[in-house]
Short mmCIF file of C-alpha atoms in Angstrom, two decimals:
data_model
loop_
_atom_site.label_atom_id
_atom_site.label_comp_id
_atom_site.label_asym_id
_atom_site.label_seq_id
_atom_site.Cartn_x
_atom_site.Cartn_y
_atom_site.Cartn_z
CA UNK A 22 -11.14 -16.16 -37.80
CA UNK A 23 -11.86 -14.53 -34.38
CA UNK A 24 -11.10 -10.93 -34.26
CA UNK A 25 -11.97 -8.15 -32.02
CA UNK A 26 -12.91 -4.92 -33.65
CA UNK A 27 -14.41 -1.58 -33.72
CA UNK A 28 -16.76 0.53 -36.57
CA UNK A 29 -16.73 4.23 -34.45
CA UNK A 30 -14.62 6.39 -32.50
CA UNK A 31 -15.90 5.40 -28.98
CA UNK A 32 -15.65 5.89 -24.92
CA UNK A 33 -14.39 2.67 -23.68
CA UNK A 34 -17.21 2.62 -20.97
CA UNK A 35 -19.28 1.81 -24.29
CA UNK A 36 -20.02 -1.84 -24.71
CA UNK A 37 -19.65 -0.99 -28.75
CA UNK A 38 -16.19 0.46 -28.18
CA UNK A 39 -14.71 -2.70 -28.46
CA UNK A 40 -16.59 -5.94 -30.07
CA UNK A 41 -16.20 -9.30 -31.14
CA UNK A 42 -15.99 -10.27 -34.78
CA UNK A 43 -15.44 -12.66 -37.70
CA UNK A 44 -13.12 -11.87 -40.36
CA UNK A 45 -11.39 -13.64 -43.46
CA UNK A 46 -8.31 -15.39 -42.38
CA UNK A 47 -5.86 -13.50 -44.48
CA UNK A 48 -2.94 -14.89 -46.66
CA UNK A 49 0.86 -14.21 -46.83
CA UNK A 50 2.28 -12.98 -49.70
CA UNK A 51 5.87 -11.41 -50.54
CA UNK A 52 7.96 -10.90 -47.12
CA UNK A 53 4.75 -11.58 -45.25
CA UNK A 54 4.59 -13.69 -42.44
CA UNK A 55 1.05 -15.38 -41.42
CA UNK A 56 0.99 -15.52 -37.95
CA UNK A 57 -1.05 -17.13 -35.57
CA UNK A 58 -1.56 -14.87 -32.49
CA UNK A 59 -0.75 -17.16 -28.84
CA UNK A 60 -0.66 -13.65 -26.52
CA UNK A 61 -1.19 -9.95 -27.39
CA UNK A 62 -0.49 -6.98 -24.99
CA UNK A 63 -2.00 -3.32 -24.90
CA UNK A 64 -0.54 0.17 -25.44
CA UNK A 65 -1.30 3.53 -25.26
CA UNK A 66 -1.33 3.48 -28.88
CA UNK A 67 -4.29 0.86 -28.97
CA UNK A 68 -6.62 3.51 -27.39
CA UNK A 69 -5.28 6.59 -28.82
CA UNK A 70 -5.93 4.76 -32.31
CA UNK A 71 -9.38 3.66 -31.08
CA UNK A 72 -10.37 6.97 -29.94
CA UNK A 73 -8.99 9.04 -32.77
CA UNK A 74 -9.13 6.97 -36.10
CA UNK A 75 -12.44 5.41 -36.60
CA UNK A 76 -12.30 2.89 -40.08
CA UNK A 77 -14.32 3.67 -43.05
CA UNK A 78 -18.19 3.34 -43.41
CA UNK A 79 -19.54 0.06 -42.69
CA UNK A 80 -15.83 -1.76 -41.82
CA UNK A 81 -14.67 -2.97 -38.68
CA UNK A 82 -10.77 -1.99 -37.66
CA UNK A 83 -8.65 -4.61 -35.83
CA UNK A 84 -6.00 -2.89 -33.63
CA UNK A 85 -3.23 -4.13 -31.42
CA UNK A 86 0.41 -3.92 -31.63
CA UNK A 87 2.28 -6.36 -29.37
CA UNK A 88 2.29 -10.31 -30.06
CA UNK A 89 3.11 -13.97 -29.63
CA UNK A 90 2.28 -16.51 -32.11
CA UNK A 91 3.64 -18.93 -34.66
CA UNK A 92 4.45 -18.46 -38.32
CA UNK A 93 1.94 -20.85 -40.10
CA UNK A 94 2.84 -19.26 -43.93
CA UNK A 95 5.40 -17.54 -45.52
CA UNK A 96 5.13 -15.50 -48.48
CA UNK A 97 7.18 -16.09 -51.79
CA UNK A 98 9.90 -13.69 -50.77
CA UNK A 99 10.05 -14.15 -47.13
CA UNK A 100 13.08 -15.89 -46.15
CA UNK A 101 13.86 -15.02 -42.63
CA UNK A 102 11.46 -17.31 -40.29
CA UNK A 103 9.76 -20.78 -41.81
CA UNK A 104 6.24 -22.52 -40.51
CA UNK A 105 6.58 -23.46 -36.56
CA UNK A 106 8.97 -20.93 -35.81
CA UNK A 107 7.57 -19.00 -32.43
CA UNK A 108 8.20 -15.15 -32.78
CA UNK A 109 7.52 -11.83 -31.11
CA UNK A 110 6.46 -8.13 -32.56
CA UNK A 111 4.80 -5.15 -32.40
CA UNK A 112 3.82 -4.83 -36.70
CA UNK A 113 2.77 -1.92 -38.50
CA UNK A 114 -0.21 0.88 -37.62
CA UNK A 115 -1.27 1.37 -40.83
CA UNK A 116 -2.07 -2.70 -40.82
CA UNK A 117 -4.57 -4.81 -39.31
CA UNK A 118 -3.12 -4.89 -35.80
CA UNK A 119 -2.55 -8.36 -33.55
CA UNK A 120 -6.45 -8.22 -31.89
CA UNK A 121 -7.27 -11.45 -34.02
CA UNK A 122 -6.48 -15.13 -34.25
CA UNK A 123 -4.28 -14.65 -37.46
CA UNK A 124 -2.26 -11.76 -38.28
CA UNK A 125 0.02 -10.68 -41.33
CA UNK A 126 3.61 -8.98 -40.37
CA UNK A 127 6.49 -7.87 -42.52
CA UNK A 128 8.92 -10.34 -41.72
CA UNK A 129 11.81 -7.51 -41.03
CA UNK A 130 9.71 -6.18 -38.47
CA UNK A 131 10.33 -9.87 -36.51
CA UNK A 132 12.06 -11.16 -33.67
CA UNK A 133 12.52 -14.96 -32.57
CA UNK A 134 10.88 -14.79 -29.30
CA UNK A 135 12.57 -15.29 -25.63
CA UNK A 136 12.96 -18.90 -25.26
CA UNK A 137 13.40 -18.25 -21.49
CA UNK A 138 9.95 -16.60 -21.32
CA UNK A 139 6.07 -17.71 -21.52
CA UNK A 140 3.70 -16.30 -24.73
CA UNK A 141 2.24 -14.05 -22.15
CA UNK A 142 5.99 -12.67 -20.65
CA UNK A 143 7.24 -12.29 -24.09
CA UNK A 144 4.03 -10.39 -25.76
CA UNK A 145 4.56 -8.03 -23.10
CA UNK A 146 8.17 -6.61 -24.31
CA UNK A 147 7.94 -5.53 -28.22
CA UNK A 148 6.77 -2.08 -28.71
CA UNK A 149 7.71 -0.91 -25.66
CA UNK A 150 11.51 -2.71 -26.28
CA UNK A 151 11.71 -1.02 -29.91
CA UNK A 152 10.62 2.13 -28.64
CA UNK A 153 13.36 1.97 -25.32
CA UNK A 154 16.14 1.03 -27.60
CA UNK A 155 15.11 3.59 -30.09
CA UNK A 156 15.59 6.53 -27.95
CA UNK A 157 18.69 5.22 -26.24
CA UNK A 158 20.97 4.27 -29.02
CA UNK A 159 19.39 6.06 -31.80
CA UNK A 160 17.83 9.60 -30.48
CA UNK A 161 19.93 9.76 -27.11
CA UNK A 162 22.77 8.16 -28.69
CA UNK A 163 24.00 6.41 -25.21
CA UNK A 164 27.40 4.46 -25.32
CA UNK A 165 26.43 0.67 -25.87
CA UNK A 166 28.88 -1.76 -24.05
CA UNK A 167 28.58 -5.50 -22.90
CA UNK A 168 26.23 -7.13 -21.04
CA UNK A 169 29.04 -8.68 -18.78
CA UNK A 170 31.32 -4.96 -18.12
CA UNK A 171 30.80 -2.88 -15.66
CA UNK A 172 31.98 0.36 -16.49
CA UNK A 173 30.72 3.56 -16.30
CA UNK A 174 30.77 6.63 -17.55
CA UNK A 175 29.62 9.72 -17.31
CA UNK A 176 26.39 9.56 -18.97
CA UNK A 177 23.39 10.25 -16.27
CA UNK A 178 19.73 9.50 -17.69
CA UNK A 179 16.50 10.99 -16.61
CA UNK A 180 13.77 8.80 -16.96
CA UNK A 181 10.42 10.45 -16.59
CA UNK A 182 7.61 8.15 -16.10
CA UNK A 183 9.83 5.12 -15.32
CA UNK A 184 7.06 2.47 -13.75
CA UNK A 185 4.87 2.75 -17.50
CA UNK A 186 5.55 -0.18 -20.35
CA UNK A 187 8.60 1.49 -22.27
CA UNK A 188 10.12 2.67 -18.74
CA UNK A 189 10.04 -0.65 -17.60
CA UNK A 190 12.24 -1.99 -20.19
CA UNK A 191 14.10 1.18 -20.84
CA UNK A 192 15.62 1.62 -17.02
CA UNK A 193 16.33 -1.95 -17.65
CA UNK A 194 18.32 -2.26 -20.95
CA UNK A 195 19.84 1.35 -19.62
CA UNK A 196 21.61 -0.70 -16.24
CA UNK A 197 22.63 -3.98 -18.73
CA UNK A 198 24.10 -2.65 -21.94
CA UNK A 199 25.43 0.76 -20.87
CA UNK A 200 27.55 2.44 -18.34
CA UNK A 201 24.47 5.44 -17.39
CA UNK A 202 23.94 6.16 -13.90
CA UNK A 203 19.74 5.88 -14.33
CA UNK A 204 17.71 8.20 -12.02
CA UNK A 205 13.89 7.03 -12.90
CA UNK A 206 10.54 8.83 -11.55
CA UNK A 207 7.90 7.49 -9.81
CA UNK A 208 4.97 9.12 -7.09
CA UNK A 209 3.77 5.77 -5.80
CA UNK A 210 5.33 3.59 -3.07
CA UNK A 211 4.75 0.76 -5.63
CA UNK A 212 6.03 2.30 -8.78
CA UNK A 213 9.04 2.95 -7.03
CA UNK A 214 9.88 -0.64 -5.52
CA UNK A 215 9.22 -1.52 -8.95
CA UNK A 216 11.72 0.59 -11.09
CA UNK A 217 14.44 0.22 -8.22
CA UNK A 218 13.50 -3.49 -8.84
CA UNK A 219 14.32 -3.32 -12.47
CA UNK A 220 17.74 -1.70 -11.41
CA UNK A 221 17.02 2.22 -11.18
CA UNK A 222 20.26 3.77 -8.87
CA UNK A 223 18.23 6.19 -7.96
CA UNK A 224 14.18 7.32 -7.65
CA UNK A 225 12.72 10.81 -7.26
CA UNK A 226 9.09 11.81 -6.77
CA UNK A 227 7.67 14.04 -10.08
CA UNK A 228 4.74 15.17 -8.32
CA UNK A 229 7.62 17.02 -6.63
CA UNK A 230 10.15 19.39 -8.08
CA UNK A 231 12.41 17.45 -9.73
CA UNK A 232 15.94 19.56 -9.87
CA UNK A 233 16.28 19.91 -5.74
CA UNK A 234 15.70 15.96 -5.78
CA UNK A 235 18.15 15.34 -8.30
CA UNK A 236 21.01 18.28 -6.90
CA UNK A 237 21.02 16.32 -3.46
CA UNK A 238 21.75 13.19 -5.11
CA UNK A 239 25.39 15.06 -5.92
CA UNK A 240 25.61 12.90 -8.98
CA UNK A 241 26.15 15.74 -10.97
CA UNK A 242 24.64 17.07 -14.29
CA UNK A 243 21.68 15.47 -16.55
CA UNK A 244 23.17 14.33 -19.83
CA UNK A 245 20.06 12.85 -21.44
CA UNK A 246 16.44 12.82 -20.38
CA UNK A 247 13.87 9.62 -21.64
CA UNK A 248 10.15 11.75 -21.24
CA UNK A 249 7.88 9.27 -21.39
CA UNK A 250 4.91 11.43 -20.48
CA UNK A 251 3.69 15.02 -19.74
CA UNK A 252 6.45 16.65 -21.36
CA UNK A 253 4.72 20.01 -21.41
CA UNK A 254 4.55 19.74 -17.85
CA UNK A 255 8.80 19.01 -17.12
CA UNK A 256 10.29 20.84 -20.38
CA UNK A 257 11.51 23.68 -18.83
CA UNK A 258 12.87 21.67 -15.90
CA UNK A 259 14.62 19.41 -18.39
CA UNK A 260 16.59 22.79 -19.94
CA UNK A 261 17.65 23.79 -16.64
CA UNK A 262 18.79 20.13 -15.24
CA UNK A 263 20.62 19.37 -18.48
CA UNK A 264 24.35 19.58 -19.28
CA UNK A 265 25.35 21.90 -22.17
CA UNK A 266 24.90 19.50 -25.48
CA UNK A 267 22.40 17.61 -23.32
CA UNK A 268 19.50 15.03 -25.72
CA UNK A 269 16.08 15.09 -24.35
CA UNK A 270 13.89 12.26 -26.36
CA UNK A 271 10.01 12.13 -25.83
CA UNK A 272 6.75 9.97 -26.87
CA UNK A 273 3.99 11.68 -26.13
CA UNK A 274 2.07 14.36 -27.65
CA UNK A 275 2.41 18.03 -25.77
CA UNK A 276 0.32 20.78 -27.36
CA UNK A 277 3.30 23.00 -27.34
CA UNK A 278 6.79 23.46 -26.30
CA UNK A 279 9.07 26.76 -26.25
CA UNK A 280 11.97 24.96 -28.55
CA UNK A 281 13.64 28.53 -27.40
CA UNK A 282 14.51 27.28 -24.53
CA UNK A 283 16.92 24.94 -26.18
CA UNK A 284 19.46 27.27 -27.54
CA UNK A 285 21.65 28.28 -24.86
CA UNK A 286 22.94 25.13 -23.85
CA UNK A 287 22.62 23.85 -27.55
CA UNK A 288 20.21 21.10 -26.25
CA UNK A 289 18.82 18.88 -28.70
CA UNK A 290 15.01 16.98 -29.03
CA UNK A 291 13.97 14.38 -30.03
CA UNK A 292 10.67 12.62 -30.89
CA UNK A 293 10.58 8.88 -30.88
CA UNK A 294 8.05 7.18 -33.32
CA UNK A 295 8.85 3.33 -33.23
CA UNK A 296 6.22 2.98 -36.73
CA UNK A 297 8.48 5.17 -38.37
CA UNK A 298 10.36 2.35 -40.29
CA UNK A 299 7.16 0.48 -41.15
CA UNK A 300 5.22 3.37 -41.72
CA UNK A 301 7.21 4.46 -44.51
CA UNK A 302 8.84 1.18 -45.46
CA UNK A 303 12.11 2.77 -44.49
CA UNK A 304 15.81 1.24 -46.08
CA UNK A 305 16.42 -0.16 -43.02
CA UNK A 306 13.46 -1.72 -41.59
CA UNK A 307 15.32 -4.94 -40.78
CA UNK A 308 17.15 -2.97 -37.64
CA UNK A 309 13.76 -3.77 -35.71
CA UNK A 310 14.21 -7.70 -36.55
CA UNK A 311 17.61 -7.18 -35.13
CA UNK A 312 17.20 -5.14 -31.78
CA UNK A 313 14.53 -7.43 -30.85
CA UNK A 314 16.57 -10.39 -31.39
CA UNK A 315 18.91 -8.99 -29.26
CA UNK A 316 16.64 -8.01 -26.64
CA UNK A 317 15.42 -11.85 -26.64
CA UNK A 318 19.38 -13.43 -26.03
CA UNK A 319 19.75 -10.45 -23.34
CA UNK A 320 16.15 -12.05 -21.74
CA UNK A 321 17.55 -15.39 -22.25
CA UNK A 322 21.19 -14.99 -20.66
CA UNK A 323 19.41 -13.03 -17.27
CA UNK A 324 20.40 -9.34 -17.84
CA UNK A 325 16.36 -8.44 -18.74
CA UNK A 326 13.17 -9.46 -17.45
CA UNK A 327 9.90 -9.31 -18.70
CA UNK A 328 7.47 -6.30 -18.06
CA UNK A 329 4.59 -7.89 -17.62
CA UNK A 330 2.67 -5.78 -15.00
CA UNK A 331 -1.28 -8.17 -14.91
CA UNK A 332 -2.66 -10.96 -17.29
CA UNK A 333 -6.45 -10.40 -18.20
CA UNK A 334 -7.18 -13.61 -19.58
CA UNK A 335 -8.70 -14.60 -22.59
CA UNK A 336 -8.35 -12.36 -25.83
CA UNK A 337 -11.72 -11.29 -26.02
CA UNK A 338 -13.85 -8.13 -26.32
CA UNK A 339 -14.52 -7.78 -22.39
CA UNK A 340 -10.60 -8.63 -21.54
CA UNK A 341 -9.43 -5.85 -24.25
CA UNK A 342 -12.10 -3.33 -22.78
CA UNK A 343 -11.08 -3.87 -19.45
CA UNK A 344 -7.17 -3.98 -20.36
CA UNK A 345 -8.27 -0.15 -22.26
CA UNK A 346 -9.97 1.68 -19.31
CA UNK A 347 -6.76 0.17 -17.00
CA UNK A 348 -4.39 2.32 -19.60
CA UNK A 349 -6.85 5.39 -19.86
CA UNK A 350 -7.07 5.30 -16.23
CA UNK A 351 -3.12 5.38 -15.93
CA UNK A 352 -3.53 2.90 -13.13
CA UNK A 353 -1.60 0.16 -14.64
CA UNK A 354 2.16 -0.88 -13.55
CA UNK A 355 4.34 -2.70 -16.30
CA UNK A 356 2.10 -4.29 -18.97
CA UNK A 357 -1.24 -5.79 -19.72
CA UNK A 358 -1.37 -8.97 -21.79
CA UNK A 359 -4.07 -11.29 -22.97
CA UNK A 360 -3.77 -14.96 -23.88
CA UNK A 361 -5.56 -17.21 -26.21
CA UNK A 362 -8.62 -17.22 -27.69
#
């Protein structure tokens, strides 16, 4: 099969950072699913892998965690999905990732895909849809209520790099499923049309300070804060803007944080790792399977659209290099996706 691969730790301006391969078609076994891959998309996570965990001696690794395809095999024990069924995911890191024509998945870690949406639409949403609903319902612990109320409550959510892949679909499932008043970030003219777009009630500037913005809103007090980047850079701000008993939940990586600055208003943190379940084959893997189907009948009935920000083509080593350097570059809006081989 087609694959595109890497054997060192390179800069993506390096035509060897990124190359085109053959590999064994693998075979499903237990709860595997064999997939075959109709649209990928690219994270943050492809490069940061890329960059920091170069395979073994002489081996290539295959990376990518975001897909379209159709189950071709089942394994023995697999029970949820059968041949010709057309599904979405974002997998397992420790796994070869979605960069290839066929892929294995756990079939827990599956969702039927949007029927509303194309391969390309669709591929765009997983990670960054596990990781939104992650730190709303599970680490921010927001009130969930149906698609068709509208009432609020009290909640207010900060969400710090809004316009990225998992603000795109957080601000979203934040306005459809709960009663939050959503204040999202954004710098750019653009990024900002965007996340009001996607239903935002309000947008401040972060290359500003953020607590006079937010104070002459008169919305009143932070409850929760989604910080979806440079968290080193806001923590501080987040203590002061938060209500007492106030949740921040982050996904990036800060060198350091003074967790002191917590106590007084008995703030909590959180650290949102969407591989966590797979990663350590947790008791309740299915609950990705689940959310994602979830996220697909909210696509499909009109309350979410995809995040699909620019479509590079052909999944290929030049397409993925170019759809890297976009992400390292942070000059992407929504997400990148790739189609066919």
């Amino acid at each position: 099969m087609k694959a595109i691969g890497y054997t060192k730790s390179l800069p993506i301006t390096d035509i060897a950072s990124l190359t085109d391969i053959e590999l064994p078609q693998p075979i499903a076994t237990e709860r595997d699913l064999l997939i075959k891959i109709r649209a990928i998309a690219v994270n943050p996570a492809d490069y940061k892998v890329r960059l920091n965990m170069p395979p073994a001696e002489g081996e290539y690794k295959v990376i990518g965690w975001d897909a379209v395809g159709e189950v071709v095999a089942t394994g023995e024990d697999a029970t949820h999905f059968n041949p010709g069924d057309i599904i979405y995911y974002a997998g397992d890191i420790t796994r070869q990732g979605c960069n290839a024509e066929y892929q294995l998945v756990d079939e827990r870690l599956v969702g039927s895909k949007p029927k509303s949406l194309s391969d390309a639409e669709a591929a765009a949403l997983p990670l960054t849809a596990i990781t939104a609903w992650e730190i709303l319902f599970e680490h921010l612990a927001i009130k969930q209520q149906g698609a068709d109320s509208k009432e609020t409550s009290e909640e207010v959510i900060l969400v710090v790099g809004a316009a990225g892949g998992v603000g795109s679909i957080l601000v979203q499932l934040a306005k459809a499923i709960t009663g939050a008043t959503v204040i999202a970030t954004a710098s750019r003219s653009s990024s900002a049309a965007w996340v009001k777009k996607l239903g935002a009630d309000h947008v401040v500037d972060h290359s500003k300070p953020l607590q006079a913005q937010i104070e002459a809103l008169g919305i009143g007090s932070v409850t929760h804060v989604a910080s979806l980047n440079s968290t080193d850079s806001y923590f501080e701000t987040y203590t002061e803007l938060l209500a007492p008993f106030g949740k921040i939940a982050m996904i990036d990586d800060p060198q350091a944080l003074d967790i002191t600055k917590l106590k007084m208003k008995s703030l909590s943190l959180h650290w949102e790792f969407m591989f966590a379940r797979s990663m350590f084959n947790a008791a309740d893997m299915d609950e990705q399977g689940r959310l994602l189907n979830r996220v697909s009948d909210l696509i499909d009935q009109g309350y979410v659209q995809t995040t699909l920000g620019k479509n590079l083509g052909t999944i290929n080593a030049k397409n993925l290099r170019a759809a890297h350097q976009a992400l390292e570059t942070g000059s992407s809006i929504g997400k990148i996706v790739l189609q066919g081989f």
